[in-house]
Each structure stands twice: as structure tokens, then as C-alpha cells.
Coordinates of C-alpha atoms in Angstrom, one line a residue:
X1 CA 5.8 61.8 -147.8
X2 CA 5.2 62.0 -144.0
X3 CA 8.9 62.7 -143.5
X4 CA 9.0 65.3 -146.3
X5 CA 6.0 67.1 -144.8
X6 CA 7.6 67.1 -141.4
X7 CA 10.8 68.5 -142.7
X8 CA 9.0 71.3 -144.6
X9 CA 7.1 72.3 -141.5
X10 CA 10.3 73.5 -139.9
X11 CA 12.0 76.8 -140.6
X12 CA 14.6 76.9 -143.3
X13 CA 17.6 76.9 -140.9
X14 CA 16.5 73.6 -139.4
X15 CA 16.1 72.1 -142.9
X16 CA 19.6 73.3 -143.8
X17 CA 21.0 71.6 -140.8
X18 CA 19.3 68.4 -141.5
X19 CA 20.9 68.3 -144.9
X20 CA 24.2 69.4 -143.3
X21 CA 24.1 66.4 -140.9
X22 CA 23.4 64.0 -143.8
X23 CA 26.5 65.4 -145.5
X24 CA 28.6 65.4 -142.3
X25 CA 27.9 61.7 -141.7
X26 CA 28.4 60.8 -145.4
X27 CA 31.8 62.4 -145.5
X28 CA 32.8 61.0 -142.1
X29 CA 31.8 57.4 -142.7
X30 CA 33.1 57.2 -146.2
X31 CA 36.6 57.7 -144.8
X32 CA 37.0 56.9 -141.1
X33 CA 36.1 53.2 -141.2
X34 CA 38.9 52.6 -143.7
X35 CA 41.5 54.8 -142.1
X36 CA 43.1 52.1 -140.0
X37 CA 43.6 49.8 -142.9
X38 CA 45.1 52.6 -145.0
X39 CA 47.6 53.5 -142.2
X40 CA 48.6 50.0 -141.5
X41 CA 48.5 48.3 -144.9
X42 CA 49.0 51.1 -147.4
X43 CA 51.5 53.2 -145.5
X44 CA 53.0 50.4 -143.4
X45 CA 52.8 52.1 -140.1
X46 CA 53.3 50.2 -136.9
X47 CA 50.3 49.2 -134.7
X48 CA 51.5 51.8 -132.2
X49 CA 51.5 54.6 -134.8
X50 CA 48.1 53.6 -136.1
X51 CA 46.8 53.6 -132.5
X52 CA 48.3 57.1 -131.9
X53 CA 46.7 58.6 -135.1
X54 CA 43.3 57.1 -134.3
X55 CA 43.5 57.8 -130.6
X56 CA 44.4 61.5 -131.2
X57 CA 41.3 62.0 -133.3
X58 CA 39.1 60.5 -130.6
X59 CA 40.8 62.4 -127.8
X60 CA 40.8 65.8 -129.6
X61 CA 37.1 65.4 -130.4
X62 CA 35.7 63.9 -127.2
X63 CA 37.9 66.0 -124.8
X64 CA 37.2 69.3 -126.6
X65 CA 33.4 69.2 -126.9
X66 CA 33.2 71.7 -124.1
X67 CA 35.2 74.2 -126.1
X68 CA 32.9 73.8 -129.1
X69 CA 29.9 74.3 -126.9
X70 CA 31.3 77.4 -125.3
X71 CA 32.3 78.8 -128.6
X72 CA 28.7 78.3 -129.9
X73 CA 27.4 80.2 -126.9
X74 CA 29.8 83.1 -127.3
X75 CA 30.5 83.4 -131.0
X76 CA 27.2 82.1 -132.3
X77 CA 26.4 78.6 -133.4
X78 CA 26.5 79.5 -137.1
X79 CA 30.2 80.6 -137.0
X80 CA 31.3 77.5 -135.1
X81 CA 29.4 75.2 -137.5
X82 CA 31.2 76.8 -140.5
X83 CA 34.6 76.7 -138.8
X84 CA 34.1 73.0 -137.9
X85 CA 33.2 72.0 -141.4
X86 CA 36.2 74.0 -142.8
X87 CA 38.6 72.3 -140.4
X88 CA 37.2 68.9 -141.2
X89 CA 37.8 69.6 -144.9
X90 CA 41.4 70.6 -144.2
X91 CA 42.0 67.5 -141.9
X92 CA 40.6 65.0 -144.4
X93 CA 42.5 66.7 -147.2
X94 CA 45.7 66.2 -145.2
X95 CA 44.9 62.5 -144.9
X96 CA 44.8 62.4 -148.7
X97 CA 48.0 64.4 -149.4
X98 CA 50.3 63.4 -146.5
X99 CA 52.0 60.1 -145.5
X100 CA 54.4 61.2 -142.8
X101 CA 53.5 60.6 -139.2
X102 CA 53.6 64.3 -138.4
X103 CA 51.1 65.2 -141.1
X104 CA 48.9 62.3 -140.2
X105 CA 48.8 63.4 -136.6
X106 CA 48.0 66.9 -137.6
X107 CA 45.2 65.7 -139.9
X108 CA 43.8 63.5 -137.0
X109 CA 43.9 66.4 -134.5
X110 CA 42.2 68.8 -136.9
X111 CA 39.5 66.3 -137.8
X112 CA 38.8 65.7 -134.1
X113 CA 38.7 69.4 -133.3
X114 CA 36.3 69.9 -136.2
X115 CA 33.9 67.4 -134.7
X116 CA 34.2 69.0 -131.2
X117 CA 33.2 72.3 -132.8
X118 CA 30.3 71.6 -135.0
X119 CA 28.7 68.8 -133.0
X120 CA 27.4 70.9 -130.0
X121 CA 27.0 73.9 -132.3
X122 CA 24.6 72.2 -134.7
X123 CA 22.5 70.9 -131.8
X124 CA 22.5 74.3 -130.2
X125 CA 21.2 75.9 -133.4
X126 CA 18.6 73.2 -133.9
X127 CA 17.4 73.5 -130.3
X128 CA 17.0 77.3 -130.6
X129 CA 15.3 77.3 -134.0
X130 CA 12.9 74.4 -133.2
X131 CA 11.5 76.1 -130.1
X132 CA 8.8 73.9 -128.6
X133 CA 9.3 71.2 -131.3
X134 CA 12.7 70.1 -130.2
X135 CA 12.0 66.4 -129.9
X136 CA 10.5 66.2 -133.4
X137 CA 13.4 68.2 -134.8
X138 CA 16.0 65.9 -133.2
X139 CA 14.0 62.9 -134.4
X140 CA 14.4 64.1 -138.0
X141 CA 18.1 65.0 -137.2
X142 CA 18.7 61.4 -136.2
X143 CA 17.1 60.1 -139.4
X144 CA 19.2 62.3 -141.7
X145 CA 22.3 61.3 -139.7
X146 CA 21.4 57.6 -140.1
X147 CA 21.0 58.0 -143.9
X148 CA 24.5 59.6 -144.0
X149 CA 26.0 56.8 -141.9
X150 CA 24.6 54.3 -144.4
X151 CA 25.5 56.2 -147.5
X152 CA 29.1 57.0 -146.4
X153 CA 30.5 53.4 -146.2
X154 CA 28.8 52.5 -149.5
X155 CA 30.3 55.4 -151.2
X156 CA 33.7 54.8 -149.5
X157 CA 33.7 51.2 -150.7
X158 CA 33.3 52.4 -154.3
X159 CA 35.9 55.1 -154.0
X160 CA 38.4 52.6 -152.5
X161 CA 38.3 50.7 -155.8
X162 CA 40.3 53.7 -157.1
X163 CA 42.4 54.3 -154.0
X164 CA 42.3 55.8 -150.5
X165 CA 43.3 59.3 -151.8
X166 CA 40.1 59.4 -153.9
X167 CA 38.0 58.6 -150.8
X168 CA 39.8 61.2 -148.7
X169 CA 39.6 63.9 -151.3
X170 CA 35.9 63.2 -151.8
X171 CA 35.3 63.4 -148.0
X172 CA 37.2 66.7 -147.9
X173 CA 35.2 68.0 -150.8
X174 CA 31.9 67.2 -149.1
X175 CA 32.9 69.2 -146.1
X176 CA 34.2 72.0 -148.3
X177 CA 30.8 72.2 -150.0
X178 CA 29.0 72.1 -146.6
X179 CA 31.3 75.0 -145.4
X180 CA 30.3 77.1 -148.4
X181 CA 26.6 76.2 -148.1
X182 CA 26.4 77.1 -144.4
X183 CA 28.3 80.4 -145.0
X184 CA 25.9 81.4 -147.8
X185 CA 22.5 80.1 -146.6
X186 CA 22.5 79.6 -142.8
X187 CA 21.2 82.8 -141.1
X188 CA 23.2 84.6 -138.6
X189 CA 21.6 85.0 -135.2
X190 CA 22.4 87.7 -132.7
X191 CA 24.4 86.6 -129.7
X192 CA 24.0 88.6 -126.5
X193 CA 27.4 89.7 -124.9
X194 CA 28.3 87.1 -122.3
X195 CA 27.9 88.4 -118.8
X196 CA 31.1 86.8 -117.5
X197 CA 34.1 84.7 -118.5
X198 CA 34.2 81.3 -120.0
X199 CA 35.6 79.6 -116.9
X200 CA 32.7 81.0 -114.9
X201 CA 30.3 79.4 -117.4
X202 CA 32.1 76.1 -117.1
X203 CA 31.9 76.3 -113.3
X204 CA 28.2 77.0 -113.5
X205 CA 27.5 74.0 -115.7
X206 CA 29.9 71.7 -113.8
X207 CA 28.2 72.6 -110.5
X208 CA 24.7 71.8 -111.8
X209 CA 24.1 68.7 -109.8
X210 CA 20.9 67.9 -111.6
X211 CA 22.6 67.9 -115.0
X212 CA 25.7 65.9 -113.8
X213 CA 23.4 63.3 -112.3
X214 CA 21.4 63.2 -115.5
X215 CA 24.6 62.9 -117.7
X216 CA 26.0 60.1 -115.5
X217 CA 22.7 58.3 -115.5
X218 CA 22.8 58.3 -119.3
X219 CA 26.0 56.3 -119.5
X220 CA 23.9 53.2 -120.3
X221 CA 22.6 54.8 -123.5
X222 CA 26.1 55.6 -124.7
X223 CA 27.4 52.2 -123.8
X224 CA 24.6 50.3 -125.5
X225 CA 24.6 52.5 -128.6
X226 CA 28.3 51.8 -129.2
X227 CA 27.5 48.1 -129.4
X228 CA 26.0 48.6 -132.9
X229 CA 29.7 48.8 -133.9
X230 CA 31.2 46.1 -131.6
X231 CA 29.2 43.4 -130.0
X232 CA 26.3 43.1 -132.4
X233 CA 28.3 42.9 -135.7
X234 CA 30.7 40.4 -134.1
X235 CA 27.7 38.3 -133.0
X236 CA 26.2 38.4 -136.5
X237 CA 29.5 37.3 -138.0
X238 CA 29.9 34.4 -135.5
X239 CA 26.3 33.3 -135.9
X240 CA 26.6 32.9 -139.7
X241 CA 30.3 32.5 -140.4
X242 CA 29.8 35.2 -143.1
X243 CA 31.4 38.6 -143.1
X244 CA 28.5 40.0 -145.0
X245 CA 26.2 39.4 -142.0
X246 CA 27.6 42.6 -140.5
X247 CA 25.8 44.6 -143.1
X248 CA 22.5 43.1 -142.0
X249 CA 23.0 44.6 -138.6
X250 CA 23.4 48.1 -140.1
X251 CA 20.6 47.6 -142.6
X252 CA 18.2 46.5 -139.8
X253 CA 19.1 49.5 -137.7
X254 CA 18.8 51.9 -140.6
X255 CA 15.5 50.7 -141.9
X256 CA 14.0 50.8 -138.4
X257 CA 15.2 54.3 -137.9
X258 CA 13.8 55.6 -141.2
X259 CA 10.5 53.9 -140.8
X260 CA 9.8 54.3 -137.1
X261 CA 11.7 57.2 -135.7
X262 CA 9.3 60.0 -136.6
X263 CA 6.2 58.0 -135.7
X264 CA 7.6 57.1 -132.3
X265 CA 8.6 60.6 -131.4
X266 CA 5.4 62.4 -132.6
X267 CA 3.2 59.8 -130.8
X268 CA 5.1 59.9 -127.5
X269 CA 5.5 63.6 -127.2
X270 CA 1.7 64.0 -127.2
X271 CA 1.3 61.5 -124.3
X272 CA 3.5 62.7 -121.5
X273 CA 6.7 64.6 -120.5
X274 CA 10.0 63.9 -122.1
X275 CA 11.5 62.5 -118.8
X276 CA 8.8 59.8 -118.8
X277 CA 10.0 58.3 -122.1
X278 CA 13.8 58.3 -121.6
X279 CA 13.8 55.5 -119.0
X280 CA 11.3 53.5 -121.1
X281 CA 13.7 53.8 -124.1
X282 CA 16.6 52.6 -122.1
X283 CA 14.7 49.6 -120.8
X284 CA 13.6 48.6 -124.3
X285 CA 17.2 48.9 -125.6
X286 CA 18.4 46.8 -122.7
X287 CA 16.1 43.9 -123.6
X288 CA 17.7 43.9 -127.0
X289 CA 20.8 42.4 -125.4
X290 CA 18.8 39.6 -123.7
X291 CA 17.0 38.4 -126.8
X292 CA 20.1 36.8 -128.4
X293 CA 20.5 34.7 -125.2
X294 CA 17.0 33.3 -125.7
X295 CA 16.7 33.2 -129.5
X296 CA 19.9 31.6 -131.1
X297 CA 21.5 32.5 -134.3
X298 CA 21.1 35.5 -136.6
X299 CA 17.3 36.0 -135.9
X300 CA 18.1 36.6 -132.3
X301 CA 20.9 39.1 -133.1
X302 CA 18.8 41.0 -135.6
X303 CA 15.8 41.0 -133.2
X304 CA 18.2 42.4 -130.6
X305 CA 19.3 45.1 -133.1
X306 CA 15.6 46.0 -133.7
X307 CA 14.9 46.3 -130.0
X308 CA 18.0 48.3 -129.3
X309 CA 17.2 50.7 -132.1
X310 CA 13.6 51.1 -130.9
X311 CA 14.9 52.0 -127.5
X312 CA 17.4 54.5 -128.9
X313 CA 14.7 56.1 -131.1
X314 CA 12.4 56.4 -128.0
X315 CA 15.0 58.0 -125.8
X316 CA 17.4 60.1 -127.9
X317 CA 15.2 62.9 -129.3
X318 CA 13.8 63.5 -125.8
X319 CA 17.3 63.5 -124.3
X320 CA 18.5 66.2 -126.8
X321 CA 15.3 68.2 -126.2
X322 CA 15.7 68.0 -122.4
X323 CA 19.3 69.2 -122.2
X324 CA 18.7 72.9 -122.9
X325 CA 16.1 73.0 -120.2
X326 CA 18.7 72.5 -117.5
X327 CA 20.3 75.9 -117.8
X328 CA 19.8 79.4 -119.0
X329 CA 19.6 80.0 -122.7
X330 CA 23.0 81.5 -123.0
X331 CA 24.6 78.2 -122.0
X332 CA 22.9 75.7 -124.3
X333 CA 26.0 75.0 -126.2
X334 CA 28.1 74.5 -123.1
X335 CA 25.5 72.0 -121.7
X336 CA 25.6 70.1 -124.9
X337 CA 29.4 70.2 -124.9
X338 CA 29.7 68.7 -121.4
X339 CA 27.1 66.1 -122.2
X340 CA 29.1 64.9 -125.2
X341 CA 32.3 64.8 -123.2
X342 CA 30.7 62.5 -120.7
X343 CA 29.1 60.4 -123.6
X344 CA 32.5 60.0 -125.4
X345 CA 34.3 58.7 -122.4
X346 CA 31.4 56.5 -121.3
X347 CA 31.3 54.9 -124.7
X348 CA 35.0 54.3 -124.6
X349 CA 34.9 52.7 -121.2
X350 CA 31.8 50.7 -122.1
X351 CA 33.5 49.3 -125.2
X352 CA 36.6 48.4 -123.1
X353 CA 34.4 46.5 -120.6
X354 CA 32.4 44.8 -123.2
X355 CA 35.5 43.8 -125.1
X356 CA 36.9 42.2 -122.0
X357 CA 33.6 40.4 -121.4
X358 CA 33.6 39.1 -124.9
X359 CA 36.9 37.2 -124.1
X360 CA 35.3 35.5 -121.1
X361 CA 31.9 33.7 -120.9
X362 CA 29.7 33.8 -124.0
X363 CA 26.8 35.4 -122.1
X364 CA 28.9 37.9 -120.2
X365 CA 28.8 40.8 -122.7
X366 CA 25.1 40.5 -123.3
X367 CA 24.3 40.5 -119.6
X368 CA 26.7 43.4 -119.0
X369 CA 25.0 45.5 -121.6
X370 CA 21.5 44.6 -120.4
X371 CA 22.5 45.5 -116.8
X372 CA 24.0 48.8 -117.9
X373 CA 20.9 49.8 -119.7
X374 CA 18.5 48.7 -117.0
X375 CA 20.7 50.4 -114.4
X376 CA 20.5 53.7 -116.4
X377 CA 16.7 53.3 -116.8
X378 CA 16.4 52.9 -113.0
X379 CA 18.6 55.9 -112.3
X380 CA 16.6 58.1 -114.7
X381 CA 13.3 56.9 -113.2
X382 CA 14.5 57.8 -109.8
X383 CA 15.6 61.3 -111.0
X384 CA 12.3 61.8 -112.6
X385 CA 10.3 60.8 -109.6
X386 CA 12.4 63.0 -107.3
X387 CA 11.6 66.0 -109.5
X388 CA 15.3 66.5 -110.5
X389 CA 14.7 66.6 -114.2
X390 CA 13.5 69.9 -115.8
X391 CA 10.4 70.1 -118.0
X392 CA 11.1 71.4 -121.6
X393 CA 8.5 73.3 -123.4
X394 CA 5.6 71.0 -124.4
X395 CA 4.7 70.9 -128.1
X396 CA 1.4 72.4 -129.2
X397 CA -1.5 70.1 -129.9
X398 CA -1.2 71.0 -133.5
X399 CA 2.0 71.9 -135.4
X400 CA 3.4 75.2 -134.5
X401 CA 3.2 76.3 -138.1
X402 CA 0.9 74.9 -140.8
X403 CA 2.2 72.3 -143.2
X404 CA 2.6 73.5 -146.7
X405 CA -0.3 71.4 -147.9
X406 CA -2.6 72.9 -145.2
X407 CA -1.5 76.4 -145.9
X408 CA -2.9 76.2 -149.4

């Protein structure tokens, strides 16, 4: 009920985008985790071809976030959200209907471009609509995204009992429904004419030394978060000798998010500036990689997952609330876009480094992740103390608009 009241306290566009994110993650995760198996086993593609298809999707998404952010600033976030959902529907539909390498590469490129469009656009729209309640809005956003990330694989597992085409067409259908829903229900917001060209905007953001320092300092967050899909599942599997133990990692992470995210954010945002809590979250997340070295077996791994998730829940909403404060309002999408370009490449490099460490000493990947997180926490603390982080609008002592139960 607490979550429902919080959702209802936001304006309708924010509520729509929360549901949109649930649908986006459901559609994405019911297909993408099973794509490599389909390409290699069902279609018989070589490992090189499978890598090319998967790599193109990652590259077209991570490398083009800046385009999606700029488009949101210039065309309006609503239009870019709709375009992104439509492209993702087409891309996933091609995965269902095509089996030639050319069609699969086109599907991969379209799917990646779709994510590059709606990812920064959705966050731009939420940031603008939430006003001085950005951190709370992004806390709810993360919760709805987590529900979708859990529901997607479960639905995908069921659909794969039919075949991969059923899963792909269902995913495409989800994005088609989201496209129509946003087109019909998401309000259009006026976009002031841009005062100059897009390259000038990019130069302005890229020359913002405070923002670049902040983004680079956040690489620890990206690297640690990605271990929910690499190091921690592998550790759970090794600790038990049971493949099903991987699901316990995701279950622990999901339950922690659903039960604690909103409580953590609403409590912390009353007790100090956003920049104060981001380093704390990074440090807590880093300790999650030290616990398995002290507590052996599955309990240590799941305890590490809980600490990691607690740290992420502490930091992430405040990070997303802080980003728009770096620049002028007309560049919010561009700032989000560049931030996600950095995050994507940081996660890729982090996974590569952790993967190599996993092949060496048993403690190496854990110590590497802990050092990465603690290093980022130290860097953010230094930026905060030096006054190089902006101060977003503080939330009011009471909700900006009364809850429905109070309004009666």
C-alpha cells in the first residue's frame, strides 16, 4: 500500500512511465537472455556470427545514447519514447521472422537503437515531471524496472516451451502495445526551439568538467552492478553445484529492491543532500564483495547480493536526480545520454577485467570489485567536499501534492 500511495502521489505522466518501464524490462528480458542460445543452437550460427549479432546490439545502444538524449531535448521526450518503443517492436519482430544473418544483424541494430532512444528520453521526461521529487520518482522507477526484469525471464521460460518465435513475437507485441499506449496517453510537452546546433550542445556537455569527473567517478557503480549477472551468479553456482542457485541471486536482489528501495530513498532525502548519499551507497555496495571472502558458501554470496543491492538502492535514485542539475534545462537528455555512454563502456570494461580475474586467484575478482567500488566512493567524496557537485532541488518537508487518501 505504501508503494501504491507513492505512485498515486505523482502526476499521471510519471505513473504512465513507471508502467512503461515495467513493460520495457518485461519485453526485453523475456527475449534477450535466450537470444544467444537461439542463434547458436536453433539456427546453427558460428560463435563469430553470434558474437557479431549480440555485439552489434550492445554497440548500437551504448554508443548512440547521446543521440537519443539530444533527440529528447530537441524533439521532445514523448516523441522519442514512442519512436524507441516502435523500433524495439520492429527489431524483436525481425528476430521472430528472420533467420538469415543480414536480417538478424538488422534486428540487432534496430533493437539497440531503440534502447538508445527511449532510455535517456524516459529519464528526461520523469526528471522534468517529478520536479523536486526526482529521487523518489527514480526510486519507484527502479522498482518497476526490477519487477519487469524478474517477470521477463519467467515469461520467456514459459514461452520457450512453445518455441523462440513465440517469445520474440510476444516481446514485439509488448513493445507495440507500449507504443500505442504512450501515443494515446502520454501528454505532449512544449519544447523551446534550440538556440544552436546539436554539435554545439555536445561540445557544451563534453566540456563540462564537473560532469565528466562525476561520470568517470561513477564507473565503480556500473562495474559493480553488472556483477549481478556475472560474478555473483557464478559464485552461487559454484558454492552449491546447482544451476538453480542462480535464481536465488536474482530473487534476493528483487525482494530487497521491492521491500527497501522506497523506504531508503524517502528516509535519506530528508536527511541531507543527494551528493552525501552516493558515496555511502558505493561503499556499502563494495562491502558486498568482501563478505563472500569472509563467509563461505551460499550464505556469503547471498549476503553479498543483499549488501550490493542496498548500496545500489542508496546511490542510484540520487545519481539520476543529480544529473539534470549539472546543466541547463534544455540539455537534460544530452546529459543523460552521455552518462549512459560512459556507463555502458564502463560496464563492458569492468566485466572484461572481472572475467580475467575469475580465471586467476579465487579472491581476485572479489577484491577487484571491492576496490573499484571503494575507489569510486572516495572519488565522489572528494568531488563533494571540493564543491564540484551541483545541488538538485530539495524535496519539500511534506509531499508536493497530497496523497489521494489525504485529499479526501
